[in-house]
Coordinates of C-alpha atoms and ligand atoms in Angstrom, one line a residue:
M1 CA -39.1 -26.0 -2.4
D2 CA -40.7 -23.1 -4.2
Y3 CA -37.8 -20.7 -3.9
N4 CA -39.8 -17.8 -5.3
A5 CA -42.3 -18.2 -2.6
L6 CA -39.6 -18.4 0.0
A7 CA -38.0 -15.2 -1.3
D8 CA -41.4 -13.4 -1.1
L9 CA -41.9 -14.7 2.4
L10 CA -38.5 -13.5 3.5
F11 CA -38.4 -10.2 1.6
P12 CA -42.0 -9.2 1.1
D13 CA -41.1 -5.5 0.7
V14 CA -38.4 -6.0 -1.9
T15 CA -39.8 -5.2 -5.3
A16 CA -36.7 -3.8 -7.1
K17 CA -34.7 -6.2 -9.2
P18 CA -31.0 -6.5 -9.4
E19 CA -31.1 -4.8 -12.9
D20 CA -32.8 -1.8 -11.3
I21 CA -29.9 -1.5 -8.8
E22 CA -27.3 -2.0 -11.5
K23 CA -28.8 0.9 -13.4
R24 CA -28.3 3.1 -10.4
F25 CA -24.7 2.3 -10.3
P26 CA -23.4 2.4 -13.8
Q27 CA -19.9 1.6 -14.9
R28 CA -17.7 4.5 -14.2
N29 CA -16.6 6.6 -17.1
L30 CA -12.9 6.6 -16.5
P31 CA -9.8 6.4 -18.7
E32 CA -8.4 3.0 -19.5
G33 CA -6.4 1.7 -16.5
A34 CA -7.8 4.1 -14.0
C35 CA -8.1 2.4 -10.6
V36 CA -11.1 2.8 -8.2
T37 CA -10.1 2.2 -4.6
R38 CA -11.6 2.9 -1.2
I39 CA -11.1 2.5 2.5
G40 CA -13.9 0.9 4.5
P41 CA -13.2 1.8 8.1
S42 CA -15.7 0.8 10.8
P43 CA -16.8 3.7 12.9
T44 CA -15.4 2.5 16.2
G45 CA -13.9 5.8 17.2
F46 CA -10.4 4.3 17.0
V47 CA -8.7 5.2 13.8
H48 CA -5.5 3.2 13.6
L49 CA -2.3 3.5 11.6
G50 CA -3.4 0.5 9.5
N51 CA -6.3 2.6 8.2
L52 CA -4.0 5.3 7.1
Y53 CA -1.5 2.7 5.7
N54 CA -4.2 1.2 3.5
A55 CA -5.6 4.6 2.7
L56 CA -2.3 5.8 1.4
I57 CA -2.0 2.8 -0.9
G58 CA -5.5 3.3 -2.2
E59 CA -5.0 7.0 -2.6
R60 CA -1.7 6.5 -4.5
I61 CA -2.9 3.9 -6.9
A62 CA -6.2 5.8 -7.6
H63 CA -4.6 9.2 -8.1
Q64 CA -1.6 7.9 -10.0
S65 CA -4.0 6.4 -12.5
D66 CA -6.5 9.3 -12.7
G67 CA -9.0 7.1 -10.9
V68 CA -11.2 7.5 -7.9
F69 CA -10.6 7.1 -4.2
Y70 CA -13.6 7.0 -1.9
L71 CA -14.6 6.6 1.7
R72 CA -17.1 4.0 2.6
I73 CA -18.2 3.6 6.2
E74 CA -18.6 0.0 7.2
D75 CA -21.0 0.2 10.0
T76 CA -22.7 -3.2 9.9
D77 CA -21.5 -4.0 13.4
N78 CA -23.6 -1.7 15.5
K79 CA -22.1 -3.0 18.7
R80 CA -18.9 -1.3 17.8
E81 CA -20.3 2.0 16.6
V82 CA -19.4 5.1 18.6
E83 CA -21.1 8.5 18.2
G84 CA -19.1 11.0 16.1
A85 CA -16.9 8.2 14.9
V86 CA -17.4 9.0 11.2
E87 CA -16.3 12.6 11.8
T88 CA -13.3 11.2 13.6
V89 CA -12.3 9.1 10.6
I90 CA -12.8 12.0 8.2
N91 CA -10.9 14.5 10.4
A92 CA -8.0 12.1 10.9
M93 CA -7.7 11.4 7.2
N94 CA -8.0 15.0 6.5
Y95 CA -5.3 15.9 9.0
F96 CA -3.0 13.5 7.3
G97 CA -3.7 14.9 3.9
V98 CA -5.7 12.0 2.6
R99 CA -8.3 13.4 0.2
F100 CA -11.3 11.5 -1.0
D101 CA -12.9 12.1 -4.3
E102 CA -16.2 10.8 -3.1
G103 CA -17.8 9.0 -0.3
A104 CA -19.1 9.7 3.2
V105 CA -18.8 13.2 4.5
A106 CA -19.6 14.4 8.0
D107 CA -23.2 15.2 7.3
G108 CA -24.0 12.9 4.3
D109 CA -22.6 11.8 1.1
N110 CA -20.5 13.2 -1.8
G111 CA -20.8 11.2 -5.0
N112 CA -23.1 9.2 -7.2
Y113 CA -22.4 5.7 -5.8
G114 CA -23.9 6.2 -2.4
P115 CA -25.2 5.9 0.2
Y116 CA -21.6 5.4 1.5
R117 CA -22.7 4.2 4.9
Q118 CA -23.6 0.5 4.7
R119 CA -26.5 0.7 7.1
Q120 CA -28.2 3.0 4.6
R121 CA -27.8 0.5 1.9
R122 CA -30.0 -2.1 3.5
E123 CA -32.6 -2.3 0.7
I124 CA -29.8 -2.7 -1.9
Y125 CA -28.4 -5.8 -0.1
H126 CA -31.9 -7.2 0.3
V127 CA -32.5 -7.1 -3.5
F128 CA -29.4 -9.3 -4.0
A129 CA -30.3 -11.5 -1.0
K130 CA -33.7 -12.0 -2.5
Q131 CA -32.1 -12.9 -5.8
L132 CA -29.9 -15.6 -4.2
T133 CA -33.0 -16.9 -2.3
E134 CA -34.9 -17.2 -5.5
Q135 CA -32.1 -19.1 -7.1
G136 CA -32.0 -21.5 -4.2
L137 CA -28.6 -20.2 -3.1
A138 CA -29.6 -18.7 0.2
Y139 CA -31.9 -19.9 2.9
P140 CA -33.1 -18.8 6.3
C141 CA -31.4 -20.5 9.3
F142 CA -33.1 -20.5 12.7
L143 CA -30.3 -22.0 14.7
T144 CA -30.0 -20.4 18.1
A145 CA -26.7 -19.3 19.7
E146 CA -26.8 -22.3 22.0
E147 CA -27.3 -24.7 19.1
I148 CA -24.4 -23.2 17.2
D149 CA -22.2 -23.5 20.4
A150 CA -23.2 -27.2 20.6
I151 CA -22.2 -27.7 17.0
R152 CA -18.9 -26.0 17.6
E153 CA -18.2 -28.2 20.6
Q154 CA -18.9 -31.3 18.6
Q155 CA -16.7 -30.1 15.8
T156 CA -13.8 -29.4 18.2
A157 CA -14.2 -32.8 19.7
N158 CA -14.2 -34.4 16.2
K159 CA -11.2 -32.1 15.2
E160 CA -13.3 -30.8 12.3
N161 CA -13.4 -27.3 10.9
P162 CA -15.8 -25.0 12.8
G163 CA -18.8 -23.5 11.0
I164 CA -22.2 -24.4 9.4
Y165 CA -21.6 -26.6 6.4
G166 CA -22.3 -30.1 5.1
K167 CA -24.0 -32.3 7.6
Y168 CA -24.1 -29.4 10.1
A169 CA -26.3 -27.4 7.7
E170 CA -28.7 -30.2 6.9
Q171 CA -31.2 -29.4 9.6
S172 CA -31.6 -25.8 8.5
R173 CA -31.4 -26.5 4.8
S174 CA -34.1 -29.1 4.9
L175 CA -36.9 -27.0 6.5
T176 CA -40.0 -26.9 4.4
L177 CA -41.7 -23.7 3.4
E178 CA -44.4 -24.5 5.8
Q179 CA -42.0 -25.0 8.7
I180 CA -40.2 -21.7 7.8
K181 CA -43.5 -19.9 7.8
E182 CA -44.4 -21.3 11.2
N183 CA -41.0 -20.4 12.6
I184 CA -41.4 -16.8 11.4
A185 CA -45.0 -16.6 12.6
A186 CA -43.7 -17.8 16.0
G187 CA -41.3 -14.9 16.0
K188 CA -38.2 -17.0 15.8
E189 CA -35.1 -15.1 14.7
W190 CA -33.4 -16.1 11.5
V191 CA -30.3 -15.3 9.6
L192 CA -29.9 -15.7 5.8
R193 CA -27.1 -18.2 4.9
Y194 CA -25.4 -18.8 1.7
R195 CA -25.8 -22.4 0.5
G196 CA -22.2 -23.5 0.2
V197 CA -21.2 -26.5 -2.0
E198 CA -19.4 -29.5 -0.6
T199 CA -16.2 -29.4 -2.5
D200 CA -12.5 -30.2 -2.3
E201 CA -11.7 -27.8 -5.2
Y202 CA -9.1 -25.1 -4.9
I203 CA -9.4 -21.5 -6.0
N204 CA -6.6 -19.4 -7.4
V205 CA -6.4 -15.7 -6.7
E206 CA -3.8 -13.3 -8.0
D207 CA -3.2 -11.0 -5.1
A208 CA -1.4 -7.8 -6.3
I209 CA 0.8 -7.8 -3.3
R210 CA 1.2 -11.5 -2.5
G211 CA 1.1 -12.9 -5.9
K212 CA -0.6 -16.2 -6.7
L213 CA -2.7 -17.6 -3.8
E214 CA -4.2 -21.0 -3.8
M215 CA -6.9 -21.7 -1.3
P216 CA -9.7 -24.3 -0.7
R217 CA -12.9 -23.2 -2.3
N218 CA -15.6 -22.1 0.1
N219 CA -17.8 -24.8 1.4
M220 CA -19.4 -22.9 4.3
D221 CA -23.0 -21.8 4.6
F222 CA -21.8 -18.5 5.8
V223 CA -24.2 -15.7 7.0
L224 CA -25.2 -13.1 4.4
L225 CA -27.8 -11.2 6.5
K226 CA -27.8 -11.1 10.3
S227 CA -31.1 -11.4 12.2
D228 CA -31.6 -7.7 12.1
G229 CA -31.4 -7.8 8.3
I230 CA -28.0 -6.1 8.3
P231 CA -25.5 -7.8 6.1
T232 CA -22.2 -9.3 7.2
Y233 CA -19.0 -7.8 6.1
H234 CA -18.6 -10.6 3.5
F235 CA -21.9 -9.9 1.8
A236 CA -21.7 -6.1 2.1
H237 CA -18.1 -6.0 0.8
V238 CA -19.0 -7.9 -2.3
V239 CA -22.2 -6.1 -3.2
D240 CA -20.6 -2.7 -2.5
D241 CA -17.3 -3.1 -4.2
H242 CA -19.2 -4.5 -7.2
L243 CA -21.7 -1.6 -7.3
M244 CA -19.3 1.1 -6.4
R245 CA -17.1 -0.3 -9.2
S246 CA -14.0 -0.7 -7.1
T247 CA -11.1 -2.1 -9.2
H248 CA -8.9 -2.9 -6.2
V249 CA -9.7 -3.9 -2.7
I250 CA -6.8 -3.0 -0.4
R251 CA -7.3 -4.4 3.1
G252 CA -5.4 -6.0 5.9
E253 CA -4.1 -9.6 5.7
E254 CA -6.6 -10.5 8.5
W255 CA -9.1 -10.8 5.7
L256 CA -7.2 -13.4 3.7
S257 CA -8.9 -16.3 5.5
S258 CA -12.3 -15.1 4.4
L259 CA -11.3 -14.5 0.8
P260 CA -12.8 -17.8 -0.4
M261 CA -16.3 -16.6 0.7
H262 CA -15.8 -13.4 -1.3
V263 CA -14.5 -15.1 -4.4
E264 CA -17.5 -17.5 -4.1
L265 CA -19.9 -14.6 -4.1
F266 CA -18.3 -12.8 -7.0
S267 CA -18.4 -15.9 -9.0
T268 CA -22.0 -16.8 -8.0
F269 CA -23.2 -13.3 -9.0
D270 CA -21.0 -13.5 -12.1
W271 CA -19.5 -10.2 -11.2
K272 CA -15.9 -9.1 -12.1
Q273 CA -13.8 -9.7 -9.1
P274 CA -11.7 -6.7 -8.0
V275 CA -7.9 -7.1 -7.7
Y276 CA -7.3 -8.1 -4.1
C277 CA -4.4 -6.5 -2.3
H278 CA -3.8 -7.8 1.2
T279 CA -1.4 -5.7 3.2
A280 CA 1.0 -6.9 5.8
T281 CA 0.2 -6.5 9.5
L282 CA 1.9 -3.6 11.2
M283 CA 4.7 -4.8 13.5
K284 CA 7.1 -3.3 15.9
L285 CA 10.6 -4.3 17.1
E286 CA 10.7 -5.7 20.6
G287 CA 14.0 -7.1 21.9
T288 CA 15.5 -9.1 19.1
G289 CA 12.2 -10.0 17.5
K290 CA 9.1 -8.4 16.0
R291 CA 5.6 -8.4 17.2
K292 CA 2.2 -7.2 16.1
L293 CA 1.3 -3.7 17.2
S294 CA -1.3 -3.9 19.9
K295 CA -4.1 -1.5 20.6
R296 CA -3.7 -2.1 24.3
K297 CA 0.1 -1.8 24.6
D298 CA 1.2 0.5 21.8
P299 CA -0.1 4.1 21.7
E300 CA 1.5 4.5 18.3
L301 CA -1.1 2.3 16.7
A302 CA -3.7 5.0 17.1
L303 CA -3.6 7.7 14.5
S304 CA -4.5 10.2 17.2
Y305 CA -1.0 9.6 18.7
Y306 CA 0.7 11.2 15.7
Q307 CA -1.7 14.1 15.8
Q308 CA -1.1 14.6 19.5
E309 CA 2.6 14.4 19.1
G310 CA 2.4 16.8 16.2
I311 CA 4.1 14.7 13.6
S312 CA 3.6 16.5 10.4
P313 CA 1.5 14.7 7.9
D314 CA 4.3 14.9 5.4
A315 CA 6.5 13.0 7.7
I316 CA 4.0 10.3 8.2
W317 CA 3.5 10.0 4.5
E318 CA 7.2 9.7 3.8
F319 CA 7.6 7.2 6.7
L320 CA 4.7 5.1 5.5
L321 CA 6.1 5.2 1.9
T322 CA 9.4 3.8 3.2
V323 CA 7.5 1.1 5.0
L324 CA 5.3 0.4 1.9
N325 CA 7.8 0.4 -0.9
S326 CA 11.3 -1.0 -0.6
N327 CA 12.7 1.5 -3.2
Y328 CA 11.3 4.7 -1.6
E329 CA 14.4 5.6 0.4
E330 CA 16.6 5.2 -2.7
W331 CA 14.2 7.4 -4.7
R332 CA 14.3 10.0 -1.9
I333 CA 18.1 10.1 -1.9
A334 CA 18.1 10.6 -5.7
N335 CA 15.4 13.2 -5.5
P336 CA 15.9 15.1 -2.3
E337 CA 13.7 18.1 -3.2
A338 CA 10.9 16.2 -4.9
D339 CA 7.4 16.1 -3.7
Y340 CA 6.7 12.6 -2.4
H341 CA 3.5 12.5 -4.5
D342 CA 5.9 12.2 -7.5
F343 CA 7.3 8.9 -6.3
P344 CA 6.0 6.1 -8.6
Y345 CA 4.3 4.0 -6.1
S346 CA 4.0 0.3 -7.0
L347 CA 2.0 -2.5 -5.4
S348 CA 4.5 -5.1 -6.5
K349 CA 7.2 -3.5 -4.4
M350 CA 5.3 -4.1 -1.2
S351 CA 6.6 -6.1 1.6
I352 CA 4.5 -9.1 2.8
S353 CA 6.5 -10.0 5.8
G354 CA 5.1 -7.5 8.3
A355 CA 5.5 -3.8 8.0
L356 CA 7.8 -2.4 10.6
V357 CA 6.7 0.7 12.5
D358 CA 10.0 2.1 13.9
L359 CA 9.4 5.3 15.7
D360 CA 13.1 6.3 15.7
K361 CA 13.0 6.1 12.0
L362 CA 9.9 8.1 11.9
R363 CA 11.6 10.9 14.0
N364 CA 14.6 10.9 11.7
I365 CA 12.4 11.2 8.7
S366 CA 10.4 13.9 10.4
K367 CA 13.6 15.9 11.1
D368 CA 14.4 15.7 7.4
V369 CA 10.9 16.7 6.3
I370 CA 10.9 19.7 8.6
G371 CA 14.4 20.5 7.5
R372 CA 13.1 20.8 3.9
M373 CA 10.3 23.1 4.8
S374 CA 10.6 26.9 4.6
A375 CA 10.5 28.7 8.0
E376 CA 7.2 30.2 6.9
K377 CA 5.7 26.8 6.2
I378 CA 7.0 25.5 9.6
Y379 CA 5.5 28.4 11.3
E380 CA 2.1 27.9 9.7
S381 CA 1.9 24.2 10.3
W382 CA 3.2 24.4 13.8
L383 CA 0.8 27.2 14.7
E384 CA -2.1 25.1 13.3
W385 CA -1.1 22.2 15.5
C386 CA -0.7 24.5 18.5
E387 CA -4.2 26.0 18.0
C388 CA -5.5 22.5 18.7
Y389 CA -3.1 21.0 21.1
N390 CA -1.3 23.8 22.9
T391 CA -3.3 27.0 22.8
D392 CA -1.0 28.9 25.2
Y393 CA 1.8 28.3 22.9
A394 CA -0.3 29.2 19.9
E395 CA -0.9 32.6 21.5
L396 CA 2.8 33.0 22.1
I397 CA 3.9 32.4 18.6
R398 CA 1.1 34.4 17.2
K399 CA 2.4 37.3 19.4
Y400 CA 5.9 37.0 18.0
P401 CA 5.6 35.9 14.3
E402 CA 8.7 37.7 13.1
R403 CA 10.9 36.5 15.9
T404 CA 9.6 33.0 15.5
I405 CA 10.3 32.8 11.8
K406 CA 13.7 34.3 12.3
A407 CA 14.3 31.7 15.0
L408 CA 13.2 28.9 12.7
N409 CA 15.8 30.0 10.2
V410 CA 18.7 29.8 12.7
G411 CA 21.3 27.3 11.6
R412 CA 19.5 26.4 8.5
N413 CA 21.9 28.0 6.0
A414 CA 25.0 26.3 7.3
K415 CA 26.8 23.7 5.3
K416 CA 25.3 21.0 7.4
P417 CA 22.0 22.6 8.4
R418 CA 20.8 22.0 11.9
K419 CA 17.8 19.7 12.2
D420 CA 16.5 20.6 15.7
L421 CA 12.8 20.0 15.1
E422 CA 11.3 16.6 15.1
T423 CA 7.6 17.1 16.0
W424 CA 5.4 20.1 16.8
K425 CA 5.2 19.0 20.4
Q426 CA 8.9 18.8 20.7
A427 CA 9.2 22.2 18.8
C428 CA 7.3 23.8 21.7
D429 CA 9.9 22.6 24.0
F430 CA 12.9 23.3 21.9
M431 CA 11.9 26.8 20.8
S432 CA 10.8 27.9 24.3
F433 CA 14.0 29.8 25.0
Y434 CA 13.1 32.3 22.2
Y435 CA 10.4 33.8 24.4
D436 CA 10.8 35.2 27.9
E437 CA 7.4 33.9 28.7
T438 CA 8.7 30.3 28.5
F439 CA 12.4 30.7 28.9
K440 CA 14.0 28.8 31.8
I441 CA 17.5 27.6 32.6
S442 CA 17.3 23.8 32.5
D443 CA 21.0 22.8 32.3
E444 CA 23.6 23.1 35.0
M445 CA 26.4 25.5 34.4
P446 CA 29.8 23.8 33.7
E447 CA 31.7 22.9 36.8
E448 CA 34.7 24.9 35.7
C449 CA 32.5 28.1 35.8
D450 CA 31.7 28.6 39.5
S451 CA 29.6 31.5 40.6
A452 CA 32.5 33.9 40.9
V453 CA 33.5 33.1 37.3
Q454 CA 29.9 33.5 36.1
K455 CA 29.5 36.9 37.8
E456 CA 32.8 38.2 36.5
F457 CA 32.3 36.9 33.0
F458 CA 28.7 38.1 32.6
A459 CA 29.6 41.6 34.0
K460 CA 32.5 41.9 31.5
Y461 CA 30.3 40.4 28.7
L462 CA 27.7 43.0 29.3
E463 CA 30.2 45.8 29.4
S464 CA 31.8 45.0 26.1
Y465 CA 28.6 43.8 24.4
C466 CA 27.7 45.6 21.2
H467 CA 24.7 44.2 19.5
E468 CA 25.9 45.5 16.1
D469 CA 29.1 43.5 16.2
D470 CA 29.4 40.9 13.5
S471 CA 30.0 37.3 14.5
A472 CA 33.8 37.6 14.3
A473 CA 34.0 40.8 16.3
W474 CA 31.7 39.4 18.9
F475 CA 33.8 36.2 19.2
D476 CA 37.0 38.2 19.5
K477 CA 35.5 39.9 22.6
V478 CA 34.4 36.6 24.1
K479 CA 38.0 35.3 23.5
A480 CA 39.5 38.3 25.2
I481 CA 37.3 37.9 28.3
T482 CA 38.1 34.1 28.3
E483 CA 41.8 34.9 28.5
E484 CA 41.3 37.6 31.2
L485 CA 39.5 35.1 33.3
G486 CA 42.4 32.5 33.1
F487 CA 40.6 30.2 30.7
A488 CA 42.4 28.7 27.6
V489 CA 41.2 30.3 24.3
K490 CA 42.3 27.1 22.5
P491 CA 40.7 24.0 23.9
K492 CA 43.9 22.1 23.0
D493 CA 46.0 24.2 25.3
Y494 CA 43.8 23.4 28.2
K495 CA 43.9 19.7 27.3
N496 CA 47.6 19.7 27.2
N497 CA 48.2 21.8 30.3
P498 CA 45.1 21.5 32.5
D499 CA 46.9 23.0 35.5
Q500 CA 47.6 26.3 33.8
Y501 CA 44.0 27.2 33.2
K502 CA 40.6 27.2 35.0
G503 CA 39.0 25.7 31.9
S504 CA 38.7 26.4 28.2
I505 CA 36.7 28.6 25.9
V506 CA 34.3 25.6 25.5
H507 CA 33.3 26.0 29.1
I508 CA 32.9 29.7 28.7
T509 CA 30.7 29.4 25.6
N510 CA 28.6 26.7 27.2
M511 CA 28.0 28.9 30.2
L512 CA 27.0 31.7 27.9
R513 CA 24.8 29.5 25.8
I514 CA 23.0 28.2 28.9
A515 CA 22.6 31.8 30.1
L516 CA 20.9 32.7 26.9
T517 CA 19.0 29.6 25.9
G518 CA 18.8 27.5 29.1
H519 CA 20.6 24.6 27.3
A520 CA 24.2 23.6 26.6
N521 CA 23.1 22.1 23.3
A522 CA 21.5 25.0 21.4
P523 CA 22.1 26.8 18.2
D524 CA 24.9 29.4 17.6
I525 CA 25.0 32.0 20.3
W526 CA 25.6 35.0 18.0
E527 CA 22.7 34.0 15.7
V528 CA 20.4 33.3 18.6
S529 CA 21.3 36.7 20.1
H530 CA 20.2 38.4 16.9
V531 CA 16.9 36.7 17.0
L532 CA 16.3 37.6 20.6
G533 CA 17.3 41.2 20.2
E534 CA 19.5 43.3 22.4
D535 CA 17.0 43.9 25.2
I536 CA 16.4 40.3 25.8
V537 CA 20.1 39.4 25.6
R538 CA 21.0 42.1 28.1
G539 CA 18.1 41.2 30.3
R540 CA 19.0 37.5 30.6
I541 CA 22.7 38.2 31.2
S542 CA 22.1 41.0 33.7
K543 CA 20.1 38.6 35.9
L544 CA 23.3 36.5 36.2
C545 CA 25.7 39.3 37.1
F546 CA 24.8 39.7 40.7
Ligands
LIG601 N1 -14.3 -2.7 7.6 C1 -13.1 -3.4 7.3 C2 -12.1 -3.1 8.4 O1 -12.3 -2.2 9.2 C3 -12.6 -3.0 6.0 C4 -12.0 -4.1 5.2 C5 -12.0 -3.6 3.8 O2 -11.4 -2.6 3.5 O3 -12.6 -4.3 2.9 O4 -11.2 -3.8 8.6

């Protein structure tokens, strides 16, 4: 077979040589040890937590080493493409504070190693496909879907590995140039296959997360170009990561099984193989076991879930860092005030046994993260979220910025600061009592405080209320009314002699707290009153006096 003639027949328009392409993508001029990493999401419209998980690793190791982190859109599967999906990926990453140094941007590219959308790199792949054809390492295959199905059935019956290889590839491999010409002239569709070697060798790959991997060397005639001329993931990944000079390929463990194909291609082209880092699948606890997060069953797999819930990007980062690196929590305890970017992230500390996504843990981390923010920062981030997801609320907090910031500071200077806020969505709920527009009494008044007690208490409370009282003076007044109403000022007294009292001061303050905040579980009444202001306090109490 004249392979050059075959290459010209298959790729008549390709005139560039591999060297020309190499020149367009020179080695990067980076300091020694700098890592070049990327994420390569498919534009399906669904950005999942795994995308962010891998992005975070890539971002960390690139930026910790003064390297480059870029975004490549892997759109070789047009069946899965959804309009606007690239913007969705970029916006989601942006929301979570993942910044790319280069790569695809909404309306084009940013950087010298583009295009960063694989469909736009078609001629680049064709140059290398032509090279492989000239070397006799790739050939056109005209097998139809039905023929491939029949082969698969036979293989299943014989308990053989599925795929086109060895004797199953013979028919296609042995076509003459003439036959190939005829097939093409007859309009038959073809794919370009790599010519695998029959081998029982093993390959060794040092995975930066999993350590040494030993796998059978590829023997498959796998597809390089599909019938529409678009490359498969396997071919595109190798060409792109080579040309874009990626030093590390961070991707999900679902790609482990195809690693031998990628290693085969790197070695065939004599290109330096990047360091592979196969990350563990995201899991969740169910019953006593763990299972893979599922797109159908688990809303938390979608990144949009965290945006809609208003989980702050910082909380997601901290959470993912605890999932990613076993020593993160220890570091956080030792460095409570530090920026998480200062954590020395390390690939070797990664878990390989399934990364556990525990939403309760995320909420706890989120409380701590918000607890560390200043009230001003909370206000700003919460408002930004409200502008997107709860515009009525955005309007409300924009109307009362001072009151809101004061409210956000309530209970934060105590010895054990309150951590009431978990997410921006929950903040809208929790903070609603600070505004008459959203205030409502949700909890039941304590049983001990019937309507007669309520009326009497609130009337006396109003009468004696002086907004200027300090906390102690205010509480003395509450105690005095408590006593007047026949309630025990000391809860212990009521506990020891329940018959002598109608209840205790705990019931009275709960009633008052519910009157002012709608909830029995709310911050300090005196502090809240000073955020609300005298008019609102009097207004809410007056309504309960009659
Ligand atoms: N397009 C692949 C995916 O969405 C990316 C794998 C990779 O990063 O190489 O899973």
